[in-house]
Short mmCIF file of C-alpha atoms in Angstrom, two decimals:
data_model
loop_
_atom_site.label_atom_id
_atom_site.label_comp_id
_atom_site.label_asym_id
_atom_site.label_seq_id
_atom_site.Cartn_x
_atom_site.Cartn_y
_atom_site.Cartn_z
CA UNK A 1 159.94 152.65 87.83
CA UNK A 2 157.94 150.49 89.60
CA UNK A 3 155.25 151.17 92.79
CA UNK A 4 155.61 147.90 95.36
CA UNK A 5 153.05 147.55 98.07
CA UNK A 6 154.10 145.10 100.88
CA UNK A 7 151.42 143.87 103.49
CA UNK A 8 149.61 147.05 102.94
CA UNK A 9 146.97 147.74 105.22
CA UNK A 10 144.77 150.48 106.51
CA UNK A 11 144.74 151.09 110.28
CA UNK A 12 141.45 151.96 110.32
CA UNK A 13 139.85 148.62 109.18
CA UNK A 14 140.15 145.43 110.28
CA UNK A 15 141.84 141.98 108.66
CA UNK A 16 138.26 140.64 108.60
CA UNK A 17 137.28 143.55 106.19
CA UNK A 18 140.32 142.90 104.26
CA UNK A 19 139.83 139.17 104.36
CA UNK A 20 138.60 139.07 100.64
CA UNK A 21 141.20 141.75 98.76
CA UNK A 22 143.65 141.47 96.44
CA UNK A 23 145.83 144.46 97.65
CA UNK A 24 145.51 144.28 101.25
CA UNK A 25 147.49 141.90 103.69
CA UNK A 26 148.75 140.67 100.34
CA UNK A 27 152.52 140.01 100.60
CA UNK A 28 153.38 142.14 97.59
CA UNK A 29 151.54 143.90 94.66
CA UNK A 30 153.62 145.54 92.09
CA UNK A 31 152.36 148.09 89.37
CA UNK A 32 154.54 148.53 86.47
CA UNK A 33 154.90 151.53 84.27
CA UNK A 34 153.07 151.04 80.89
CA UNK A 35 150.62 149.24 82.25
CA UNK A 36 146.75 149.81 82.53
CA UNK A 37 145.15 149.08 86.15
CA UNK A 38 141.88 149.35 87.02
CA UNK A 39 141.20 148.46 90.93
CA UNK A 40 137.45 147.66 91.49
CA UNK A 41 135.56 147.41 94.83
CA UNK A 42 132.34 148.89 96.19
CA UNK A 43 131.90 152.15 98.21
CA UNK A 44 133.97 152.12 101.64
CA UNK A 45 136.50 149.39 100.58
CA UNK A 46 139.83 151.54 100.71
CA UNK A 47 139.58 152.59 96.87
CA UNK A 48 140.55 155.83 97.17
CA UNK A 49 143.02 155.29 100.65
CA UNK A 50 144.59 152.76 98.22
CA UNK A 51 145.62 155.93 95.89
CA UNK A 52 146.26 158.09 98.76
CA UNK A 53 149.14 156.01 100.30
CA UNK A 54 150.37 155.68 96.73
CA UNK A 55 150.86 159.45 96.55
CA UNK A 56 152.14 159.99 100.01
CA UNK A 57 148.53 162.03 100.89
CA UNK A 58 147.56 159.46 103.26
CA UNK A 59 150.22 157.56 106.03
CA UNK A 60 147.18 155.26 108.08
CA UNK A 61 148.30 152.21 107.41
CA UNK A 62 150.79 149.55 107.92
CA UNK A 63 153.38 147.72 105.71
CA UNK A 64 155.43 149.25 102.72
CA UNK A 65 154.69 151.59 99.84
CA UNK A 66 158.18 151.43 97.70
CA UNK A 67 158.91 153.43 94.43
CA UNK A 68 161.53 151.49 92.96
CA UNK A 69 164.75 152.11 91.28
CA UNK A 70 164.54 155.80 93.05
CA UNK A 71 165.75 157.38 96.02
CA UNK A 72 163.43 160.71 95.35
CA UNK A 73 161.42 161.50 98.37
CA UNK A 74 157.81 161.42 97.80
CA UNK A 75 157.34 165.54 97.56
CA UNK A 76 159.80 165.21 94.38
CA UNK A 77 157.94 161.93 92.82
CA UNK A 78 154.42 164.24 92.91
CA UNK A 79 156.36 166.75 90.78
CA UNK A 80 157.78 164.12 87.86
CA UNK A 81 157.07 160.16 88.49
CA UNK A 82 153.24 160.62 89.71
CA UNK A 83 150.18 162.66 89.05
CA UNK A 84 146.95 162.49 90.35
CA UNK A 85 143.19 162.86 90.17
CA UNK A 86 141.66 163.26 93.40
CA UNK A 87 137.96 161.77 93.49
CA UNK A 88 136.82 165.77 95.16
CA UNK A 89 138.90 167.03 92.44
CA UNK A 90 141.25 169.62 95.09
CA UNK A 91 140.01 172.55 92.45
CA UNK A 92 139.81 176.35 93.66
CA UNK A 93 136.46 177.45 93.30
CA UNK A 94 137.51 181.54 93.13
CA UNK A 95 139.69 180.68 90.50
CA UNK A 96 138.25 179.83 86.78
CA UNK A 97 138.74 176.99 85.13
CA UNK A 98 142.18 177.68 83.04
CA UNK A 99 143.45 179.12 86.03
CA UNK A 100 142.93 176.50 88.18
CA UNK A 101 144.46 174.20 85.01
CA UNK A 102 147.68 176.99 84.94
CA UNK A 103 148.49 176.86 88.68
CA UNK A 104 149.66 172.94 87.90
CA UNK A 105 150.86 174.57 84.84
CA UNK A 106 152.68 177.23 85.66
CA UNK A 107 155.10 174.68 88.20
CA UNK A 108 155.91 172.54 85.58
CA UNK A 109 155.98 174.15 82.70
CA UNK A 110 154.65 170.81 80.81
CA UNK A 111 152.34 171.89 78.03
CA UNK A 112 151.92 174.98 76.32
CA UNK A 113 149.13 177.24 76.28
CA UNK A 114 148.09 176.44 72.96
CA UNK A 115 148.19 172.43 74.12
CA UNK A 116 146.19 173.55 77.39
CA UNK A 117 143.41 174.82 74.88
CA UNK A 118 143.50 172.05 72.80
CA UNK A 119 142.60 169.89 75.37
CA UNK A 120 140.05 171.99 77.09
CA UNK A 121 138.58 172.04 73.14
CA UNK A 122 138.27 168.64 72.98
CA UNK A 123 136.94 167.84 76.18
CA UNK A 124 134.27 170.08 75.26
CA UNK A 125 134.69 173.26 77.86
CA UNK A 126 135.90 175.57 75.25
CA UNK A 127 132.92 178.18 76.41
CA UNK A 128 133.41 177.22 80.07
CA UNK A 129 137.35 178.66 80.10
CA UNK A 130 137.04 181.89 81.92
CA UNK A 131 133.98 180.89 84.08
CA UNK A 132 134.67 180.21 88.07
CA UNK A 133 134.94 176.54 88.87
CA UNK A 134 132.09 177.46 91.67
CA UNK A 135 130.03 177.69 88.37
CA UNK A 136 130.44 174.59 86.84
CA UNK A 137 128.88 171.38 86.80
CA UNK A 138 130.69 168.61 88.51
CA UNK A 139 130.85 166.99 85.21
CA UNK A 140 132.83 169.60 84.46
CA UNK A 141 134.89 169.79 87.50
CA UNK A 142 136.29 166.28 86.95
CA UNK A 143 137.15 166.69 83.22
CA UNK A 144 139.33 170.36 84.73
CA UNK A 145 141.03 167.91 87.22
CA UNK A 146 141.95 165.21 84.60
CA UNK A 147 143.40 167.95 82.33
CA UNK A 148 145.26 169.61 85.35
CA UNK A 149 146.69 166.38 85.95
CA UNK A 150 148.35 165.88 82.11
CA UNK A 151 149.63 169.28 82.75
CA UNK A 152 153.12 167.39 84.50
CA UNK A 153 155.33 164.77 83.69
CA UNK A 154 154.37 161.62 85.03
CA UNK A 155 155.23 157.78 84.84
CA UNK A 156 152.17 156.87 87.29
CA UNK A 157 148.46 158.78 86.51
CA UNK A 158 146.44 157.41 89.33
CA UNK A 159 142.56 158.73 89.03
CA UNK A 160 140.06 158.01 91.97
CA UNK A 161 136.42 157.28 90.22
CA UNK A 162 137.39 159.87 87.35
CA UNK A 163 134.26 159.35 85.38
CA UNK A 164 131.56 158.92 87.65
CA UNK A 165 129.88 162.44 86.89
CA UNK A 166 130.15 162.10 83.30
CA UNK A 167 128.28 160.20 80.41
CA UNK A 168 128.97 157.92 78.00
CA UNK A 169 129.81 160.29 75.38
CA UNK A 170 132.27 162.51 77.39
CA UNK A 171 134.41 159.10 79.34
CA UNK A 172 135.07 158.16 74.84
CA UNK A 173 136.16 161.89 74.68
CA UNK A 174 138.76 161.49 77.63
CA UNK A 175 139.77 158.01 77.39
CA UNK A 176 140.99 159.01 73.84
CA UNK A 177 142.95 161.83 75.50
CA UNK A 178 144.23 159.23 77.95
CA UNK A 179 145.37 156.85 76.06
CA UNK A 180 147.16 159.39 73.37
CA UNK A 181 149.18 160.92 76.49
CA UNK A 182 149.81 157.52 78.44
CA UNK A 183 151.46 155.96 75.32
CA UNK A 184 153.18 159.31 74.47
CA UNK A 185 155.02 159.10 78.01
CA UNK A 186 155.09 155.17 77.97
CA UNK A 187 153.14 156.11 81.44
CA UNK A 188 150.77 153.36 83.07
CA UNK A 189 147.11 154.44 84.97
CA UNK A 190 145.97 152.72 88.01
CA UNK A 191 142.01 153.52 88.18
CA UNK A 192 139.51 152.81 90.76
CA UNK A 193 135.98 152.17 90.29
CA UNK A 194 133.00 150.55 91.50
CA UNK A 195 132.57 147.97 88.50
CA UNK A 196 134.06 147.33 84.83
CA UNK A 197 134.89 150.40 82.99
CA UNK A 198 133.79 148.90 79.29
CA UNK A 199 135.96 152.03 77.17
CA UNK A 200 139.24 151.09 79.19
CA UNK A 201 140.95 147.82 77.94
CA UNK A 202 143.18 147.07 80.86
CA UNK A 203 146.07 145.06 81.75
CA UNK A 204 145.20 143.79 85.39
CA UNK A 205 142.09 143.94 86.95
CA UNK A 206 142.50 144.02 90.72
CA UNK A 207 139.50 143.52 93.16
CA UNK A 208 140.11 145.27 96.40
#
């Protein structure tokens, strides 16, 4: 599989804004699975609308988002070819933190319970499990979302800013996880963020 983006631009901003990008107004950008992206701009540059027309969440825009070599509508790619990491994290406060995790979980059947506690070990939440996510930290918040989002099968992971609440010591703890699952699956990641993300070694740098 394959995501194509052809003369992709936003409605809402203009060609001068896009003037400088590397995805924008370009004739065609291609991300191929088993790669590493990252996609770097400042705030209000069309990071995360980039990732939202990607997943079908967002349809402002102009020009061509293809997933090729499948005729799957977009509502079926979201449930096997592409997960994703919203940067507000789409979490249900009422609900704790493995049940928020188990609602992904319990569509997909992906990973067991024993696997979802593994991971919720190692990302250091272990005593966090059955507290509401209206509790926790936003740290926190973002490492529920990223383990949510392993919780399906996926050829794409796209993640909006995923480590912006966190420290140095938890983004080594999750890029480990990361990497274990993307090679597992043979998956690529397409990541936006502000600057250089120094734990990631990536295979295209894009500036947006």
């Amino acid at each position: 599989m394959q995501i194509r983006l052809n003369n992709l631009k936003p409605t809402y901003m203009s060609e001068a804004e896009l003037a400088a990008s590397d995805i924008y107004l370009q004739k065609e950008v291609v991300f191929e699975k088993g790669k590493k992206y990252l996609i770097k701009a400042n705030s209000g540059h069309g990071k995360s609308s980039v990732l939202n027309f990607i997943y079908g969440s967002n349809h402002n825009y102009t020009g061509k988002v293809d997933y090729s070599n499948t005729e799957a509508s977009i509502f079926n790619l979201r449930k096997t070819e592409i997960s994703y990491v919203f940067q507000d994290f789409k979490l249900f406060p009422s609900l704790t933190l493995f049940e928020n995790i188990q609602l992904k979980n319990k569509l997909t059947h992906y990973k067991s319970i024993e696997q979802i506690d593994e991971l919720i070990e190692k990302m250091q939440l272990s005593h966090r499990r059955d507290s509401l996510v209206a509790t926790l930290s936003l740290g926190q918040r973002q490492r529920v979302a990223i383990i949510r989002a392993l919780c399906q099968p996926f050829n794409f992971l796209l993640l909006d800013e995923p480590f912006s609440h966190l420290d140095s010591s938890n983004i080594k703890i999750i890029v480990r996880i990361l990497n274990k699952e993307l090679e597992e699956r043979q998956a690529s990641v397409i990541i936006t963020a502000l600057d250089d993300l120094p734990f990631f070694e990536f295979d295209k740098t894009i500036n947006l």
